Coordinates of N, CA, C and O in Angstrom, one line a residue:
M1 N 29.1 39.8 -50.9 CA 29.2 38.4 -51.5 C 30.3 37.7 -50.7 O 31.3 38.3 -50.2
A2 N 30.2 36.4 -50.5 CA 31.1 35.7 -49.7 C 32.4 35.4 -50.4 O 32.4 35.2 -51.6
T3 N 33.5 35.4 -49.7 CA 34.8 35.1 -50.2 C 35.0 33.6 -49.9 O 34.3 33.0 -49.2
G4 N 36.1 33.1 -50.5 CA 36.4 31.7 -50.3 C 36.7 31.4 -48.8 O 36.4 30.3 -48.3
E5 N 37.2 32.3 -48.0 CA 37.4 32.0 -46.6 C 36.1 32.0 -45.8 O 36.1 31.4 -44.7
E6 N 35.1 32.6 -46.3 CA 33.8 32.6 -45.5 C 32.9 31.4 -45.8 O 31.9 31.2 -45.2
L7 N 33.4 30.5 -46.7 CA 32.6 29.4 -47.1 C 33.2 28.1 -46.5 O 34.4 28.0 -46.3
M8 N 32.3 27.2 -46.1 CA 32.7 25.9 -45.5 C 32.1 24.9 -46.5 O 31.0 24.9 -46.9
K9 N 32.9 23.8 -46.7 CA 32.5 22.8 -47.6 C 32.0 21.6 -46.8 O 32.6 21.2 -45.8
D10 N 30.9 21.0 -47.3 CA 30.4 19.7 -46.7 C 31.4 18.6 -47.2 O 31.5 18.5 -48.4
S11 N 32.0 17.9 -46.3 CA 33.0 16.9 -46.8 C 32.3 15.8 -47.6 O 33.0 15.2 -48.4
A12 N 31.1 15.4 -47.4 CA 30.4 14.3 -48.1 C 30.0 14.7 -49.5 O 30.2 14.0 -50.4
T13 N 29.5 16.0 -49.7 CA 29.0 16.3 -51.0 C 29.9 17.3 -51.7 O 29.8 17.5 -52.9
G14 N 30.8 18.0 -51.0 CA 31.6 19.0 -51.6 C 30.9 20.4 -51.8 O 31.5 21.3 -52.3
D15 N 29.6 20.4 -51.4 CA 28.9 21.7 -51.5 C 29.4 22.6 -50.5 O 29.8 22.3 -49.4
A16 N 29.3 23.9 -50.8 CA 29.8 24.9 -49.9 C 28.6 25.6 -49.3 O 27.6 25.8 -49.9
K17 N 28.7 26.0 -48.0 CA 27.7 26.8 -47.4 C 28.3 28.1 -46.9 O 29.5 28.3 -46.8
I18 N 27.4 29.1 -46.6 CA 27.8 30.4 -46.1 C 27.5 30.3 -44.6 O 26.3 30.4 -44.3
P19 N 28.5 30.2 -43.8 CA 28.2 30.0 -42.4 C 27.4 31.1 -41.7 O 26.5 30.8 -40.9
E20 N 27.6 32.4 -42.0 CA 26.9 33.4 -41.4 C 25.4 33.4 -41.8 O 24.5 33.5 -41.0
L21 N 25.1 33.1 -43.1 CA 23.7 32.9 -43.5 C 23.1 31.7 -42.8 O 22.0 31.8 -42.3
A22 N 23.8 30.6 -42.8 CA 23.2 29.4 -42.1 C 22.9 29.7 -40.6 O 21.9 29.3 -40.1
D23 N 23.8 30.4 -40.0 CA 23.6 30.7 -38.5 C 22.4 31.6 -38.4 O 21.6 31.4 -37.4
Q24 N 22.2 32.6 -39.2 CA 21.0 33.5 -39.1 C 19.7 32.7 -39.4 O 18.7 33.0 -38.8
L25 N 19.8 31.8 -40.3 CA 18.6 31.0 -40.6 C 18.2 30.1 -39.5 O 17.1 29.9 -39.1
V26 N 19.3 29.5 -38.8 CA 19.0 28.7 -37.6 C 18.4 29.5 -36.5 O 17.4 29.1 -35.9
T27 N 18.9 30.7 -36.3 CA 18.3 31.6 -35.3 C 16.9 31.9 -35.6 O 16.0 31.9 -34.7
A28 N 16.6 32.2 -36.9 CA 15.2 32.5 -37.3 C 14.3 31.3 -37.0 O 13.2 31.4 -36.6
K29 N 14.8 30.1 -37.3 CA 14.0 28.9 -37.1 C 13.8 28.6 -35.6 O 12.7 28.3 -35.2
N30 N 14.8 28.8 -34.8 CA 14.6 28.7 -33.4 C 13.7 29.7 -32.8 O 12.9 29.4 -31.9
N31 N 13.7 30.9 -33.3 CA 12.8 31.9 -32.8 C 11.4 31.6 -33.2 O 10.4 31.8 -32.4
Y32 N 11.2 31.1 -34.4 CA 9.8 30.6 -34.8 C 9.3 29.5 -33.9 O 8.2 29.6 -33.4
K33 N 10.2 28.6 -33.6 CA 9.7 27.5 -32.7 C 9.4 28.0 -31.3 O 8.5 27.5 -30.7
L34 N 10.1 29.0 -30.8 CA 9.8 29.6 -29.5 C 8.5 30.4 -29.5 O 7.7 30.3 -28.6
L35 N 8.2 31.1 -30.6 CA 7.0 31.9 -30.7 C 5.8 31.1 -31.1 O 4.7 31.5 -30.8
H36 N 6.0 29.9 -31.7 CA 4.9 29.1 -32.1 C 5.1 27.6 -31.7 O 5.3 26.7 -32.5
P37 N 5.1 27.4 -30.4 CA 5.5 26.1 -29.8 C 4.5 25.0 -30.3 O 4.9 23.8 -30.3
T38 N 3.3 25.3 -30.6 CA 2.3 24.2 -31.0 C 2.3 23.9 -32.5 O 1.6 23.0 -33.0
E39 N 3.1 24.7 -33.3 CA 3.1 24.6 -34.8 C 4.4 23.9 -35.2 O 5.4 24.1 -34.6
D40 N 4.3 23.1 -36.3 CA 5.5 22.5 -36.9 C 6.2 23.6 -37.7 O 5.6 24.4 -38.4
F41 N 7.5 23.5 -37.7 CA 8.3 24.4 -38.5 C 8.3 23.9 -40.0 O 8.6 22.7 -40.2
K42 N 7.8 24.6 -40.9 CA 7.6 24.2 -42.3 C 8.9 24.2 -43.1 O 9.0 23.6 -44.2
G43 N 9.9 25.0 -42.7 CA 11.1 25.1 -43.4 C 11.0 25.7 -44.8 O 11.7 25.3 -45.7
V44 N 10.2 26.7 -44.9 CA 10.0 27.4 -46.2 C 11.0 28.6 -46.3 O 11.2 29.4 -45.4
C45 N 11.7 28.6 -47.5 CA 12.7 29.6 -47.7 C 12.4 30.1 -49.2 O 12.4 29.3 -50.1
I46 N 12.3 31.4 -49.3 CA 12.1 32.0 -50.7 C 13.3 32.8 -51.0 O 13.7 33.7 -50.3
I47 N 13.9 32.5 -52.2 CA 15.1 33.2 -52.6 C 14.7 34.1 -53.8 O 14.1 33.6 -54.7
Q48 N 15.2 35.3 -53.7 CA 15.0 36.3 -54.8 C 16.4 36.7 -55.3 O 17.2 37.0 -54.4
S49 N 16.6 36.6 -56.5 CA 17.9 36.8 -57.1 C 17.8 37.6 -58.4 O 16.8 37.5 -59.1
D50 N 18.9 38.2 -58.8 CA 19.0 38.8 -60.1 C 19.6 37.8 -61.1 O 20.3 36.9 -60.6
K51 N 19.3 37.9 -62.3 CA 19.8 37.0 -63.3 C 21.3 37.0 -63.4 O 21.9 36.1 -64.0
S52 N 21.9 38.1 -62.9 CA 23.4 38.2 -63.0 C 24.1 37.4 -62.0 O 25.3 37.2 -62.1
V53 N 23.4 36.9 -61.0 CA 24.0 36.1 -59.9 C 24.3 34.7 -60.5 O 23.4 34.0 -61.1
E54 N 25.5 34.2 -60.4 CA 25.9 32.9 -60.9 C 25.2 31.8 -60.1 O 25.0 31.9 -58.9
F55 N 24.9 30.7 -60.8 CA 24.2 29.6 -60.1 C 25.1 29.0 -59.0 O 24.5 28.5 -58.0
K56 N 26.4 29.1 -59.1 CA 27.3 28.6 -58.0 C 26.9 29.3 -56.7 O 26.9 28.7 -55.7
M57 N 26.7 30.6 -56.8 CA 26.3 31.3 -55.5 C 24.9 30.9 -55.1 O 24.7 30.8 -53.9
L58 N 24.0 30.8 -56.0 CA 22.6 30.4 -55.6 C 22.7 29.0 -55.0 O 22.0 28.7 -54.0
R59 N 23.5 28.1 -55.5 CA 23.7 26.8 -54.9 C 24.2 26.9 -53.5 O 23.7 26.1 -52.6
K60 N 25.1 27.8 -53.2 CA 25.6 27.9 -51.8 C 24.5 28.4 -50.9 O 24.4 28.0 -49.8
V61 N 23.7 29.4 -51.4 CA 22.6 29.9 -50.6 C 21.6 28.7 -50.3 O 21.2 28.5 -49.2
M62 N 21.3 28.0 -51.4 CA 20.3 26.8 -51.2 C 20.9 25.8 -50.2 O 20.2 25.3 -49.3
F63 N 22.2 25.5 -50.3 CA 22.8 24.5 -49.4 C 22.8 25.1 -48.0 O 22.6 24.3 -47.0
S64 N 23.1 26.3 -47.8 CA 23.1 26.9 -46.5 C 21.7 26.8 -45.9 O 21.6 26.5 -44.7
A65 N 20.7 27.1 -46.7 CA 19.3 27.0 -46.2 C 19.0 25.6 -45.8 O 18.4 25.3 -44.7
A66 N 19.4 24.6 -46.6 CA 19.1 23.2 -46.3 C 19.8 22.8 -45.0 O 19.1 22.1 -44.2
T67 N 21.0 23.2 -44.8 CA 21.7 22.7 -43.6 C 21.2 23.4 -42.4 O 21.3 22.9 -41.3
A68 N 20.5 24.5 -42.6 CA 19.8 25.2 -41.4 C 18.4 24.7 -41.1 O 17.8 25.1 -40.2
G69 N 18.0 23.7 -42.0 CA 16.6 23.2 -41.7 C 15.5 23.7 -42.6 O 14.4 23.4 -42.4
Y70 N 15.9 24.4 -43.6 CA 14.9 24.9 -44.6 C 14.9 24.0 -45.8 O 15.7 24.2 -46.7
Q71 N 14.0 23.0 -45.8 CA 14.0 22.0 -46.9 C 13.1 22.4 -48.0 O 13.1 21.8 -49.1
N72 N 12.2 23.4 -47.8 CA 11.3 23.8 -48.9 C 11.8 25.1 -49.4 O 11.3 26.2 -49.0
V73 N 12.6 25.0 -50.4 CA 13.2 26.2 -51.0 C 12.5 26.6 -52.3 O 12.3 25.7 -53.2
N74 N 12.1 27.8 -52.4 CA 11.3 28.3 -53.6 C 12.1 29.6 -54.1 O 12.8 30.2 -53.4
F75 N 11.8 29.9 -55.3 CA 12.3 31.1 -55.9 C 11.2 32.1 -56.2 O 10.2 31.8 -56.7
A76 N 11.5 33.4 -55.9 CA 10.6 34.5 -56.3 C 11.0 34.9 -57.7 O 12.2 35.2 -57.9
V77 N 10.1 34.9 -58.6 CA 10.5 35.3 -60.0 C 9.6 36.4 -60.5 O 8.4 36.5 -60.1
R78 N 10.1 37.1 -61.4 CA 9.3 38.2 -62.1 C 9.0 37.7 -63.5 O 9.9 37.4 -64.2
P79 N 7.7 37.6 -63.8 CA 7.3 37.1 -65.1 C 7.8 38.1 -66.2 O 7.8 39.3 -66.0
K80 N 8.0 37.6 -67.4 CA 8.4 38.4 -68.5 C 7.1 39.2 -68.9 O 6.0 38.7 -68.9
A81 N 7.3 40.4 -69.3 CA 6.2 41.2 -69.9 C 5.8 40.7 -71.2 O 6.6 40.0 -71.9
K82 N 4.6 41.0 -71.6 CA 4.1 40.6 -73.0 C 5.1 41.3 -74.0 O 5.4 42.4 -73.9
G83 N 5.6 40.5 -74.9 CA 6.5 41.0 -75.8 C 7.9 40.5 -75.5 O 8.9 40.8 -76.2
G84 N 8.1 39.8 -74.4 CA 9.4 39.2 -74.1 C 10.4 39.9 -73.2 O 11.3 39.4 -72.7
A85 N 10.2 41.2 -73.0 CA 11.1 42.0 -72.2 C 10.6 42.0 -70.7 O 9.5 42.0 -70.5
A86 N 11.6 41.9 -69.8 CA 11.3 42.0 -68.4 C 10.8 43.4 -68.1 O 11.3 44.4 -68.7
P87 N 9.9 43.6 -67.1 CA 9.5 45.0 -66.7 C 10.7 45.8 -66.2 O 11.6 45.2 -65.6
A88 N 10.7 47.0 -66.4 CA 11.7 47.9 -65.9 C 11.6 48.0 -64.4 O 10.6 48.0 -63.8
A89 N 12.8 48.0 -63.7 CA 12.8 48.1 -62.2 C 12.4 49.5 -61.8 O 12.8 50.5 -62.5
A90 N 11.7 49.6 -60.7 CA 11.3 50.9 -60.2 C 12.5 51.6 -59.5 O 13.3 50.9 -58.9
E91 N 12.7 52.8 -59.7 CA 13.8 53.6 -59.2 C 13.3 54.6 -58.1 O 12.3 55.1 -58.1

């Protein structure tokens, strides 16, 4: 998890990004463009998280993705099992 020193704030919005994550996403985007020169980059990012992760951290991840050019952010979710309980994780 990122510490305060690893985060950079956008001066206009006050949102924080995770520079290492943003850099890796920019690299992935540039690699895609090199490998698929005739295709448009769609900027799709799928975030999977545990419910114990605070929204503040998810917001930093989303902001990092957006600043790296990933404007289409989605979440991978696990539906609740019938009866209201989430399925047990495989071990």
